[in-house]
Short mmCIF file of C-alpha atoms (C1' of nucleotides) in Angstrom, two decimals:
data_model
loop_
_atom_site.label_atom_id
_atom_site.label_comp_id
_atom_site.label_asym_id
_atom_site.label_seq_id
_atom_site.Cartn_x
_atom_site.Cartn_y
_atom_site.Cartn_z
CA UNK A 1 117.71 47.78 149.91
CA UNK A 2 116.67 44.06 149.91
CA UNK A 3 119.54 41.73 149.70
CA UNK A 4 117.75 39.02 148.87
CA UNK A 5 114.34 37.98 147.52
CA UNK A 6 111.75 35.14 146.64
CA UNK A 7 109.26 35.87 144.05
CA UNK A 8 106.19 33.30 144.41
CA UNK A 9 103.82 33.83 141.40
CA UNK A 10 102.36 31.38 139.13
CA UNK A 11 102.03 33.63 136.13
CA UNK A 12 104.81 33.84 134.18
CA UNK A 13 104.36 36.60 132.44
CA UNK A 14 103.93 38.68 135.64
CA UNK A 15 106.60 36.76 137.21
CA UNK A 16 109.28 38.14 134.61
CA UNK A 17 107.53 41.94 135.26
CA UNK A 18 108.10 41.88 139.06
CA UNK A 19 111.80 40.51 138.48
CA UNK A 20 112.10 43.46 136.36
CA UNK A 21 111.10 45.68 138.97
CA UNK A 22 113.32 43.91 141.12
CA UNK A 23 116.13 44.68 139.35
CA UNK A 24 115.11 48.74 138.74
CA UNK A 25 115.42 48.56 142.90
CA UNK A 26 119.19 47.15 142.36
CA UNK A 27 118.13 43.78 143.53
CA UNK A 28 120.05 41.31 141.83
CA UNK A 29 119.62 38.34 144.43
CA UNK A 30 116.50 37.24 143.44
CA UNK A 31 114.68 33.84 142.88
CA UNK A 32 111.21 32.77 141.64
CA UNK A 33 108.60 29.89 142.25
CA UNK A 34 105.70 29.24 140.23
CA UNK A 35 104.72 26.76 142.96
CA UNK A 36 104.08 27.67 146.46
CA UNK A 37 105.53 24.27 147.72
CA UNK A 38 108.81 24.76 145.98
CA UNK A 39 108.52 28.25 147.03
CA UNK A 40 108.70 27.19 150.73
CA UNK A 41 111.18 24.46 149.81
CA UNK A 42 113.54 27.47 148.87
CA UNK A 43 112.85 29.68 152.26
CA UNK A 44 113.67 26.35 153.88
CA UNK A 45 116.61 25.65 152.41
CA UNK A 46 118.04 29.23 152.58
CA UNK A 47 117.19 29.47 156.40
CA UNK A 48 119.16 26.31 156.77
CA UNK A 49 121.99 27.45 155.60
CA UNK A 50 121.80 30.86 157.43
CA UNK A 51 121.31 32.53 153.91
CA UNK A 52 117.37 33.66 154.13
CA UNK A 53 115.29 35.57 152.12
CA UNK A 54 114.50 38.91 153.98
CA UNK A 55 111.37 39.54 151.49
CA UNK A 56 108.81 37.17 149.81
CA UNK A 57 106.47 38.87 147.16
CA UNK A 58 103.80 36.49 146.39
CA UNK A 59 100.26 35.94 145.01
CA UNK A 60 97.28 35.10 146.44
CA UNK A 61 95.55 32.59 144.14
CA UNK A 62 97.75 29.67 142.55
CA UNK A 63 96.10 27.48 139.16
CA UNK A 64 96.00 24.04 140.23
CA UNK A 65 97.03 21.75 137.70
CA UNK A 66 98.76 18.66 137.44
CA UNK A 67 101.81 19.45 140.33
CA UNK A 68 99.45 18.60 143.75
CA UNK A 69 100.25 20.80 145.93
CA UNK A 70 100.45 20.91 149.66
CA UNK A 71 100.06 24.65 150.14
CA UNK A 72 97.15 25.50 147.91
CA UNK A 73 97.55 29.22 148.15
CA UNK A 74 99.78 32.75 149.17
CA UNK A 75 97.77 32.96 152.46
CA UNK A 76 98.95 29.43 153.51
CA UNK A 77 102.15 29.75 152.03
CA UNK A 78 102.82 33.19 154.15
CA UNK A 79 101.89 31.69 156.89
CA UNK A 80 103.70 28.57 156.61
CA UNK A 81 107.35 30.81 155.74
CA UNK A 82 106.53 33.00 159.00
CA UNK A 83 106.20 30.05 160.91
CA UNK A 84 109.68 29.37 159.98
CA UNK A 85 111.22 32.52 160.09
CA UNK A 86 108.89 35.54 161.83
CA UNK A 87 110.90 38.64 160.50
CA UNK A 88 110.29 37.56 156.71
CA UNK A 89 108.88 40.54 155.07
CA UNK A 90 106.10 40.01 152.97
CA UNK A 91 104.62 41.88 150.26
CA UNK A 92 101.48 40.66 148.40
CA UNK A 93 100.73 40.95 144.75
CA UNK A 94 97.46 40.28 143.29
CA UNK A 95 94.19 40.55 141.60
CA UNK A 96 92.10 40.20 144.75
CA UNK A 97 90.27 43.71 145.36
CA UNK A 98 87.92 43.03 148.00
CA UNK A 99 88.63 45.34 151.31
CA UNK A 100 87.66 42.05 153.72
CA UNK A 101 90.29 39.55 152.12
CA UNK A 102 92.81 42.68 152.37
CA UNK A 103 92.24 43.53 155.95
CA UNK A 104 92.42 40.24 157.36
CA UNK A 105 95.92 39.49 155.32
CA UNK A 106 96.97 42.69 157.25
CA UNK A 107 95.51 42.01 160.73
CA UNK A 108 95.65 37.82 160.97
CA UNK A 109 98.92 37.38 158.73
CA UNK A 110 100.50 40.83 159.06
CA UNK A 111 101.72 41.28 155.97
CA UNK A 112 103.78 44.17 155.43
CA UNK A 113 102.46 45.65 152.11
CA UNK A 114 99.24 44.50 149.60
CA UNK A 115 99.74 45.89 146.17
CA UNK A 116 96.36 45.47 143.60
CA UNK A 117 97.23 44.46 139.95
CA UNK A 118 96.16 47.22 137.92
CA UNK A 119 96.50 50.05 135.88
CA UNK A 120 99.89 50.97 137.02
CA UNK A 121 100.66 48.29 139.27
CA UNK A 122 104.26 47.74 138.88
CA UNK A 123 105.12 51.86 139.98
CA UNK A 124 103.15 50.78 143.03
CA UNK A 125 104.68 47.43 143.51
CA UNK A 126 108.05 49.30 143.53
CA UNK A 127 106.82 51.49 146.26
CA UNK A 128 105.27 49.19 148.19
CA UNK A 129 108.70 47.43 148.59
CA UNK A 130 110.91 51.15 149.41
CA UNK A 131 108.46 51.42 151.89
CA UNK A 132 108.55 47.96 153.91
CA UNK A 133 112.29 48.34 153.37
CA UNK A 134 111.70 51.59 155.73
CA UNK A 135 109.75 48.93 157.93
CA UNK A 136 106.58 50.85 156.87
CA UNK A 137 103.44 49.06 155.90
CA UNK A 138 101.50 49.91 152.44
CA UNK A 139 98.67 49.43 150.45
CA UNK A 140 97.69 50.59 147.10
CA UNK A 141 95.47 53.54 146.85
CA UNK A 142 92.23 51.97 146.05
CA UNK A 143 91.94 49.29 148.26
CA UNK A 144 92.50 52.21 151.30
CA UNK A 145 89.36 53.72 152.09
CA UNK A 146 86.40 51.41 152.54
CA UNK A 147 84.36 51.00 149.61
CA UNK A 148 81.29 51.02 151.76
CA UNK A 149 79.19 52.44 148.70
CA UNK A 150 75.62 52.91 148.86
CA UNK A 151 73.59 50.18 150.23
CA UNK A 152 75.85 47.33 150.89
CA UNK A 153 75.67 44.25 153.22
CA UNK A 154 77.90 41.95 155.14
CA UNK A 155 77.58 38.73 153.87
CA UNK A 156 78.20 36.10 157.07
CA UNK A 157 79.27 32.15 156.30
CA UNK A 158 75.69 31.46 156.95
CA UNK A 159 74.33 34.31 154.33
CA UNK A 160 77.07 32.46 152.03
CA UNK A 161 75.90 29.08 153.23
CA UNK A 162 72.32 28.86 152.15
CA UNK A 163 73.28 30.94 148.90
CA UNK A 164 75.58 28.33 147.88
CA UNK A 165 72.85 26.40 148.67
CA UNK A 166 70.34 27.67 146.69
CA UNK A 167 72.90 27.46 143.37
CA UNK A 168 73.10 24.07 143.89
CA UNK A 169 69.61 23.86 143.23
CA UNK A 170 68.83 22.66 146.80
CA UNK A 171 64.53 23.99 147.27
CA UNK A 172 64.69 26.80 150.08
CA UNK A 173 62.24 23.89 151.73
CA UNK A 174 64.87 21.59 151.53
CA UNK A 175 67.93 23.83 153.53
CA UNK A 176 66.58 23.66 157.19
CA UNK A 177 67.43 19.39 156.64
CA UNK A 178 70.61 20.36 155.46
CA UNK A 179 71.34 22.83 158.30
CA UNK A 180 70.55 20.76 161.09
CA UNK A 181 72.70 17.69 159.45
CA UNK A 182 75.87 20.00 159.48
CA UNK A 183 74.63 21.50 162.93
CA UNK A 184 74.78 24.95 161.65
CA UNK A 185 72.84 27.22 164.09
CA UNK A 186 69.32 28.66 162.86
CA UNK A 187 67.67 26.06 161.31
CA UNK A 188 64.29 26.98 160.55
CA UNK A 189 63.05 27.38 157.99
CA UNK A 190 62.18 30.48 159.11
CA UNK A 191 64.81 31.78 159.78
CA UNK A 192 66.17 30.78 156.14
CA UNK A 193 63.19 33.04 155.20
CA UNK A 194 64.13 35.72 157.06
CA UNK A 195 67.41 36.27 156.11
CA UNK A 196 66.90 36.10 152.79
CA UNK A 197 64.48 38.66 152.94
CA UNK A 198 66.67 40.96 154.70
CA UNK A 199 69.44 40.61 152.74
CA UNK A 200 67.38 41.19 149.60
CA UNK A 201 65.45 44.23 151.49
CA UNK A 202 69.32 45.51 152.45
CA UNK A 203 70.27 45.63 148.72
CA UNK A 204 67.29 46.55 147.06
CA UNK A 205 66.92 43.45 145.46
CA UNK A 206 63.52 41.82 144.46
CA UNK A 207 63.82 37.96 143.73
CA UNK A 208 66.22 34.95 144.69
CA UNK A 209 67.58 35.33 141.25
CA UNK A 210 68.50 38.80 140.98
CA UNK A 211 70.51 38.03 144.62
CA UNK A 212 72.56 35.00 143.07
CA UNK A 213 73.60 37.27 139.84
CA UNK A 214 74.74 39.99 142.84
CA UNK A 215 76.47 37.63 144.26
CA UNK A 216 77.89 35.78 141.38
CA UNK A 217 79.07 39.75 140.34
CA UNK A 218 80.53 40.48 143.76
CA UNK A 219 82.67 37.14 143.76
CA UNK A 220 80.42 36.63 147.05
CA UNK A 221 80.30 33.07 145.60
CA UNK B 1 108.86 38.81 112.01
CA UNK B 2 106.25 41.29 112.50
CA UNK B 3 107.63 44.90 112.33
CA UNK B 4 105.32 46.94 114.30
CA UNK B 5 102.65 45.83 117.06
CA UNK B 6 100.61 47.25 119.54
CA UNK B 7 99.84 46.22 122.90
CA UNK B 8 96.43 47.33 124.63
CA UNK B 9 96.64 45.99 128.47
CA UNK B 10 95.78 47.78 131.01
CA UNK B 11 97.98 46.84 133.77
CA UNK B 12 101.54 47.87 134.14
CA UNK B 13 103.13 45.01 135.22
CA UNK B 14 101.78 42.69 132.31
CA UNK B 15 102.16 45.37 129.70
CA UNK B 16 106.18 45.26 130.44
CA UNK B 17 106.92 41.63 130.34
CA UNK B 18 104.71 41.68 126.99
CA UNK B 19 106.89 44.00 125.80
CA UNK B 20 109.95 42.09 126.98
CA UNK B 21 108.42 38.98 124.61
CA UNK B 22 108.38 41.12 121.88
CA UNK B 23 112.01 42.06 122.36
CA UNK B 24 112.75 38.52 122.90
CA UNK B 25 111.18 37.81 119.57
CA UNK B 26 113.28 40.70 117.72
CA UNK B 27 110.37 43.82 117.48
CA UNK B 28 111.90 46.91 117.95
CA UNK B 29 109.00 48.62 116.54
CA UNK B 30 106.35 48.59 119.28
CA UNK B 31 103.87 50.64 121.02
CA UNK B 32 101.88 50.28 124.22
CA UNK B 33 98.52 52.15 125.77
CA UNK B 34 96.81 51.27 129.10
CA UNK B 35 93.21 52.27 127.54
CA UNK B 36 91.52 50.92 124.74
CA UNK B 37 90.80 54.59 123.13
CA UNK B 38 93.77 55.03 123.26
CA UNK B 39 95.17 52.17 121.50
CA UNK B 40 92.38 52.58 118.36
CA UNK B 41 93.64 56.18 118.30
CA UNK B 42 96.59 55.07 117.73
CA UNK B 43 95.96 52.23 115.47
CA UNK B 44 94.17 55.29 113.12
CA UNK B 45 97.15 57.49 113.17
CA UNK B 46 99.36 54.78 111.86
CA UNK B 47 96.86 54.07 109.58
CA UNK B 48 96.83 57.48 108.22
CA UNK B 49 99.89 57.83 107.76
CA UNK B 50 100.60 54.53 105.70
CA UNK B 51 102.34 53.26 108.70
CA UNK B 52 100.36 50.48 110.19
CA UNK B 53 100.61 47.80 113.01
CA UNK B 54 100.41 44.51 111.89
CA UNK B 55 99.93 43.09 114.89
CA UNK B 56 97.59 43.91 117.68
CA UNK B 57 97.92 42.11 121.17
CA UNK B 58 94.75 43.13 123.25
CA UNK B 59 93.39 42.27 126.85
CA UNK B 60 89.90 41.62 127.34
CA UNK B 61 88.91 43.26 130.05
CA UNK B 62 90.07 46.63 130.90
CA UNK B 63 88.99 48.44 134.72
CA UNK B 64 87.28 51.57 134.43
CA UNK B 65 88.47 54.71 136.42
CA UNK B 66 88.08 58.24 135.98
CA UNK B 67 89.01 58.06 132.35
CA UNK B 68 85.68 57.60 130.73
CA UNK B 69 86.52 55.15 127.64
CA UNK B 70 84.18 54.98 124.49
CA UNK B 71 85.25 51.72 124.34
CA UNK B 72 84.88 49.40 127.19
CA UNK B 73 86.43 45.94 126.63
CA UNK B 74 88.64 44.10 123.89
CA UNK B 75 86.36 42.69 122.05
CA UNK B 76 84.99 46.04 120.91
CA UNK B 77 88.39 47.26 120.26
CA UNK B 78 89.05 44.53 117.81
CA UNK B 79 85.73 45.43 116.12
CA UNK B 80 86.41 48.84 115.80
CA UNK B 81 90.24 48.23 114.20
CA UNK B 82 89.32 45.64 112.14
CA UNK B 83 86.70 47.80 110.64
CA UNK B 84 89.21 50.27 110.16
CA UNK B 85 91.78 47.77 109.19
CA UNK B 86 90.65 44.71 108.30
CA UNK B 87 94.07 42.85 107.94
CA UNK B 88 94.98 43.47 111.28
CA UNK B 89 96.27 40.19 112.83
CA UNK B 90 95.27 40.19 116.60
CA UNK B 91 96.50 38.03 119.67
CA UNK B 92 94.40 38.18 122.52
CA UNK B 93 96.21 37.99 125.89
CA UNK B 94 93.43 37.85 128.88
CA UNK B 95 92.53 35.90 132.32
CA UNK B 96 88.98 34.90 130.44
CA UNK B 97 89.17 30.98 130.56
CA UNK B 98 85.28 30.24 129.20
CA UNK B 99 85.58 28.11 126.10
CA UNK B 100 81.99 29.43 124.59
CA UNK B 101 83.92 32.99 125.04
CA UNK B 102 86.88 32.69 123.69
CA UNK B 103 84.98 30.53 120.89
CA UNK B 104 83.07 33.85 120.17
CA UNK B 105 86.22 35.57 119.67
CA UNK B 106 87.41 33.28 117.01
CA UNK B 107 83.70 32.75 115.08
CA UNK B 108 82.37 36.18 115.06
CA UNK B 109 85.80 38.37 115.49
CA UNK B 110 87.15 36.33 113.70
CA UNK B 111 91.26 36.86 116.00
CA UNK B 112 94.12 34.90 115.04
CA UNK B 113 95.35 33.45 118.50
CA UNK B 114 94.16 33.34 121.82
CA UNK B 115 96.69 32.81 125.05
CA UNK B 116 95.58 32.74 128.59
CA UNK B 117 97.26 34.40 131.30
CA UNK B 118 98.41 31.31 133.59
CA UNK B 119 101.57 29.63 134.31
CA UNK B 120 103.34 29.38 131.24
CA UNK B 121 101.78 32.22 129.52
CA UNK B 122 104.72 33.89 128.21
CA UNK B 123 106.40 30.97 126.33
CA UNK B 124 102.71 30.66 125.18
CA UNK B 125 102.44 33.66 123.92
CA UNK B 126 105.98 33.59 122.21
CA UNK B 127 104.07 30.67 120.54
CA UNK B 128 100.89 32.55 119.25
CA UNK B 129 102.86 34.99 117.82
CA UNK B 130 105.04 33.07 115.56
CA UNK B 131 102.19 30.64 114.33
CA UNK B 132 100.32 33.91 113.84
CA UNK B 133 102.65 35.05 111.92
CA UNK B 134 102.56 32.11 109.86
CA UNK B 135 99.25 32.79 109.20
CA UNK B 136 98.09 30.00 111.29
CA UNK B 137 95.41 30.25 114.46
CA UNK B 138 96.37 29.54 117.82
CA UNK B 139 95.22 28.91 121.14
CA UNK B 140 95.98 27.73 124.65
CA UNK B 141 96.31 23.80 125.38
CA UNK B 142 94.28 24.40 127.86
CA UNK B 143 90.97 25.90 125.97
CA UNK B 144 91.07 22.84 123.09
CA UNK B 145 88.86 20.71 124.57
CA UNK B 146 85.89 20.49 122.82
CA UNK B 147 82.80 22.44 122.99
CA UNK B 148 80.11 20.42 123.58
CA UNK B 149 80.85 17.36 125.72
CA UNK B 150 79.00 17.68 128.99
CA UNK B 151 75.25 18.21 128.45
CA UNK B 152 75.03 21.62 127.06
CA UNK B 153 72.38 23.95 126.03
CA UNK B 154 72.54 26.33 122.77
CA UNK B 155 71.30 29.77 124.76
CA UNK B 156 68.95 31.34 122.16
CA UNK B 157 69.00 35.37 122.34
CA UNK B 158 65.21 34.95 123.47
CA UNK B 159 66.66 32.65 126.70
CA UNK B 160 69.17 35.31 127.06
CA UNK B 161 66.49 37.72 127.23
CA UNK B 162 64.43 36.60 129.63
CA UNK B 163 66.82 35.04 131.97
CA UNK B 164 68.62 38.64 132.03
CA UNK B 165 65.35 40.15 133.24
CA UNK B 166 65.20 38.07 136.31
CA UNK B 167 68.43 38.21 137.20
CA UNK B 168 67.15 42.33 137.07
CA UNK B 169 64.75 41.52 139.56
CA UNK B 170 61.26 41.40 137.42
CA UNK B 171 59.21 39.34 138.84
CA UNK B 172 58.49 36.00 136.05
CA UNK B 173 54.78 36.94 135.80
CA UNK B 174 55.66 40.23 134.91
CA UNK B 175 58.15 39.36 131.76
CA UNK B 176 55.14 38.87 129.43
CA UNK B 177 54.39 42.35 129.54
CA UNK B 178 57.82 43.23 129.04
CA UNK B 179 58.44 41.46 125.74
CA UNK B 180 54.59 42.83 124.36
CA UNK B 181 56.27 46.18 124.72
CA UNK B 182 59.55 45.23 123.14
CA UNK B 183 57.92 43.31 120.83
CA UNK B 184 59.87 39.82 121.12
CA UNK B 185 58.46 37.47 119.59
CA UNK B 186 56.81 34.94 122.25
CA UNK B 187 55.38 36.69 125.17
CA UNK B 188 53.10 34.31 126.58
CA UNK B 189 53.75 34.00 130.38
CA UNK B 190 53.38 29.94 129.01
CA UNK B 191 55.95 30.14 126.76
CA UNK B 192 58.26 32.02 129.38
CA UNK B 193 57.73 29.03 131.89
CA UNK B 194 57.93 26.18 129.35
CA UNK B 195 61.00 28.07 128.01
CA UNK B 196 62.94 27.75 131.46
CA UNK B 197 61.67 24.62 131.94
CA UNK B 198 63.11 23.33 128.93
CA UNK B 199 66.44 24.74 129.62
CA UNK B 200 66.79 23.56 133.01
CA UNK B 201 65.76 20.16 131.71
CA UNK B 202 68.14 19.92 129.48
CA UNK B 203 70.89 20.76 131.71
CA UNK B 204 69.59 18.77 134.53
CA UNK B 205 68.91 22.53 136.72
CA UNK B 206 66.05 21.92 139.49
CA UNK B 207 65.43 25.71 140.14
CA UNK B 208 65.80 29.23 139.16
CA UNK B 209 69.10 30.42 141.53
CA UNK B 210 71.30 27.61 139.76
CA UNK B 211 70.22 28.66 136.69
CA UNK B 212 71.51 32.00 136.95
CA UNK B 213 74.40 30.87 138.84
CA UNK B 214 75.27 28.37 135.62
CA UNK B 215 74.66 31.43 133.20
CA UNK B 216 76.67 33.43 135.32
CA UNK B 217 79.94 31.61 135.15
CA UNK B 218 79.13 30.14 131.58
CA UNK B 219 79.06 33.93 131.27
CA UNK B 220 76.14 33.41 129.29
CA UNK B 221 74.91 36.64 130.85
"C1'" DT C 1 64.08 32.89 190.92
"C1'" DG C 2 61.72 35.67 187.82
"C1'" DA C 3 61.69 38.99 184.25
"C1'" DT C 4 63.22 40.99 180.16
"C1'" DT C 5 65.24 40.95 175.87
"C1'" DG C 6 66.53 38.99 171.61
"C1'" DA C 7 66.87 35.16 168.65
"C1'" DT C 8 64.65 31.28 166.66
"C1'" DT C 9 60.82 28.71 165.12
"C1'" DA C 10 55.94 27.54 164.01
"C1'" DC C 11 51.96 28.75 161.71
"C1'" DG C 12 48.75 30.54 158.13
"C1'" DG C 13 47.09 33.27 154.44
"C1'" DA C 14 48.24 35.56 150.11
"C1'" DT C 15 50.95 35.38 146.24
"C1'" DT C 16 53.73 33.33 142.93
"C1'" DC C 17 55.57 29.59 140.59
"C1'" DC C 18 55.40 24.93 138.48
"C1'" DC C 19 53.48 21.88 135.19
"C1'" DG C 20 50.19 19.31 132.67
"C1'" DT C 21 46.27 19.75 129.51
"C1'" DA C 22 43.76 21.77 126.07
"C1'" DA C 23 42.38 25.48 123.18
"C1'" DG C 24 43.89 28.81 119.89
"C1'" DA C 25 47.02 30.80 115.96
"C1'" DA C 26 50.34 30.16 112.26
"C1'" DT C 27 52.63 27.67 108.67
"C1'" DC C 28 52.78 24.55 104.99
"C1'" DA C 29 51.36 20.83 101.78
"C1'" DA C 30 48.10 18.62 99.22
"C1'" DT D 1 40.04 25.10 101.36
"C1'" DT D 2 41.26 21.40 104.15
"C1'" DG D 3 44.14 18.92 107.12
"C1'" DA D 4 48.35 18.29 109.66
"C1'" DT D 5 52.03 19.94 112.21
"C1'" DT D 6 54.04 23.10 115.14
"C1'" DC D 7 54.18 26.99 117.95
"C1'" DT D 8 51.87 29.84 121.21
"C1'" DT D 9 48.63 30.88 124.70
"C1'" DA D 10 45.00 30.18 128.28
"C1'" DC D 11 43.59 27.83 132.17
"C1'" DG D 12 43.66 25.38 136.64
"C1'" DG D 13 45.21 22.61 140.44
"C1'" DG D 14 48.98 21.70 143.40
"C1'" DA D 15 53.36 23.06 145.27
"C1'" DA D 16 56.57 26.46 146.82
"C1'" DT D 17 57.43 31.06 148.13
"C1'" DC D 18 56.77 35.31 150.60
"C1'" DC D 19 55.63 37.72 154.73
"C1'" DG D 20 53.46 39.03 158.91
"C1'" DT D 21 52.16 37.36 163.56
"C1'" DA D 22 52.68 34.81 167.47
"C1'" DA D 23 54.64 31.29 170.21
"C1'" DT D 24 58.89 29.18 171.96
"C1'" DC D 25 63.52 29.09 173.49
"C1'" DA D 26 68.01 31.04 175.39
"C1'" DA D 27 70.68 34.11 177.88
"C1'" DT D 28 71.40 37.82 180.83
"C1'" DC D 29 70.55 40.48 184.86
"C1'" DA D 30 68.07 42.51 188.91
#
DNA sequence: TGATTGATTACGGATTCCCGTAAGAATCAA
DNA sequence: TTGATTCTTACGGGAATCCGTAATCAATCA
């Protein structure tokens, strides 16, 4: 198993569950961060003395509050520690459940495991960790198969763009000026038009409104 | 110290180190469930039997999955206990960080504390529980600050109404007809615009997407 | 080069929304 | 009843939107 591990997670209460599972594995090397940047700080310190970590479990999403922080989130910080040292085994550990944020942790960060919070999270946080021990990758059940459901749409950053727009209580009128100032590509008012309507026509949705409380729902924005 | 309590969370990993407070805290007599039906079945038996919790630490939110619940959420399950047992002292443990919510919980629930998951949340909670116990309320630092400070706006059930049926997609000249057959009170299609105009007004909105947006994470809707 | 295709934009009419004004109910006091 | 106040509704002009059509632009390829 595991000889020795870093636990980043700002939650305390979760914090103390996952060094629990920890030690149900026989782990008893184990240290935890509720910061990312002290997290790193302590993968530094132990690859400097030749005594590294050789798995980091860590969360996604970090509370800001009063500590500033350099790395703002798990993404960063993973990226940061593999930087450092490439073999680091990472397992992820958190709320997130949408399929896009998942894949690209897996295909741009290559993490080795992604484990949801949920019902029965820590039996599958346990697993998750046997198995990138066997230099396997895993993911929990329900974040496998893609949720594709029904009539759903692929929001791009310009769909998100002029929908952030829009809550910010910009007129649809107003957003071509905005475009062009940030040189984002269609600018037309047009086409603003456009792809509202076919986003709204994609999702069975009838007014502007009814598309920001999807999107609100969806975490979308 | 309390002698018997009952956690109702629904994921694993929190469930344990709640338990682990509890231990810390000297209760030995404590039960857990990952559904709320569950949990009120539970909190009936012991009833029956003379043998009640006197402490119930709920979640708010619980995911559905196959097992159909009767009830959905925490709040409900408080309802449903207290009407049962209307000593019941209850802690609420949950992500939920919207003041007017968690003011909700303590005005028309009526709980006794109210700790947010974040990064000291189990010291916190070892907190609730003993003022609790004390017969005092508690909640975060964090959700103290005052209700109204910014310029707020005191959603009537009639605002609720009709900004829900937009965000369902009716078009606004077709809400008039919609409250006739419900029979709400105004159903002018003037009163419906001077209505939204007022709100927005008096929260300084300019158009109908940032509305819902600021319902939607005032989760006012 | 010239042609074709697809994306973007411009335009215009129909609809809806916004908003001020005034007319119409309802409530209450004198 | 009368008058006053408030709430509700009706109406209308101007603005914004929806949506289809056509023109323009860009890129690719024969």
């Amino acid at each position: 198993m595991f000889k020795k591990v870093l636990i980043a997670e700002d939650h305390e209460s979760t914090n103390i569950s996952v060094r629990k599972t920890l030690e149900d594995l026989g782990i008893a090397n184990k240290e935890f961060r509720y910061y990312c940047d002290d997290a790193l700080k302590l993968i530094e310190i132990a690859f400097g003395q030749e005594d590294s970590f050789d798995l980091l479990i860590t969360d996604l999403s970090f509370e800001e509050d009063k500590n500033i922080q350099k790395i703002a989130g798990g993404r960063e910080l993973i990226k940061a520690a593999r930087q450092l040292q490439p073999g680091l085994k990472v397992v992820v550990f958190s709320l997130e459940n949408s399929i896009p944020v998942v894949d690209d942790l897996f295909e741009n960060i290559g993490i080795d495991a992604y484990v949801r919070k949920a019902r029965y999270d820590a039996v599958d946080l346990k697993r998750a960790i046997e198995a990138v021990f066997q230099n396997k990758k895993y993911r929990s059940a329900d974040l496998m198969q893609n949720k594709r459901i029904e009539n759903s749409y692929d929001f791009k950053a310009f769909d998100v763009e002029i929908i952030t727009l829009l809550c910010n209580g910009t007129p649809q009128k107003n957003i071509p000026a905005y475009l062009q100032q940030n040189n984002i590509k269609p600018s037309g008012l047009s086409s603003v038009e456009k792809r509202l309507n076919s986003i709204k026509t994609a999702l069975n949705i009838s007014n502007n409104e009814q598309l920001i409380a999807y999107c609100k729902d969806k975490k979308i924005i």
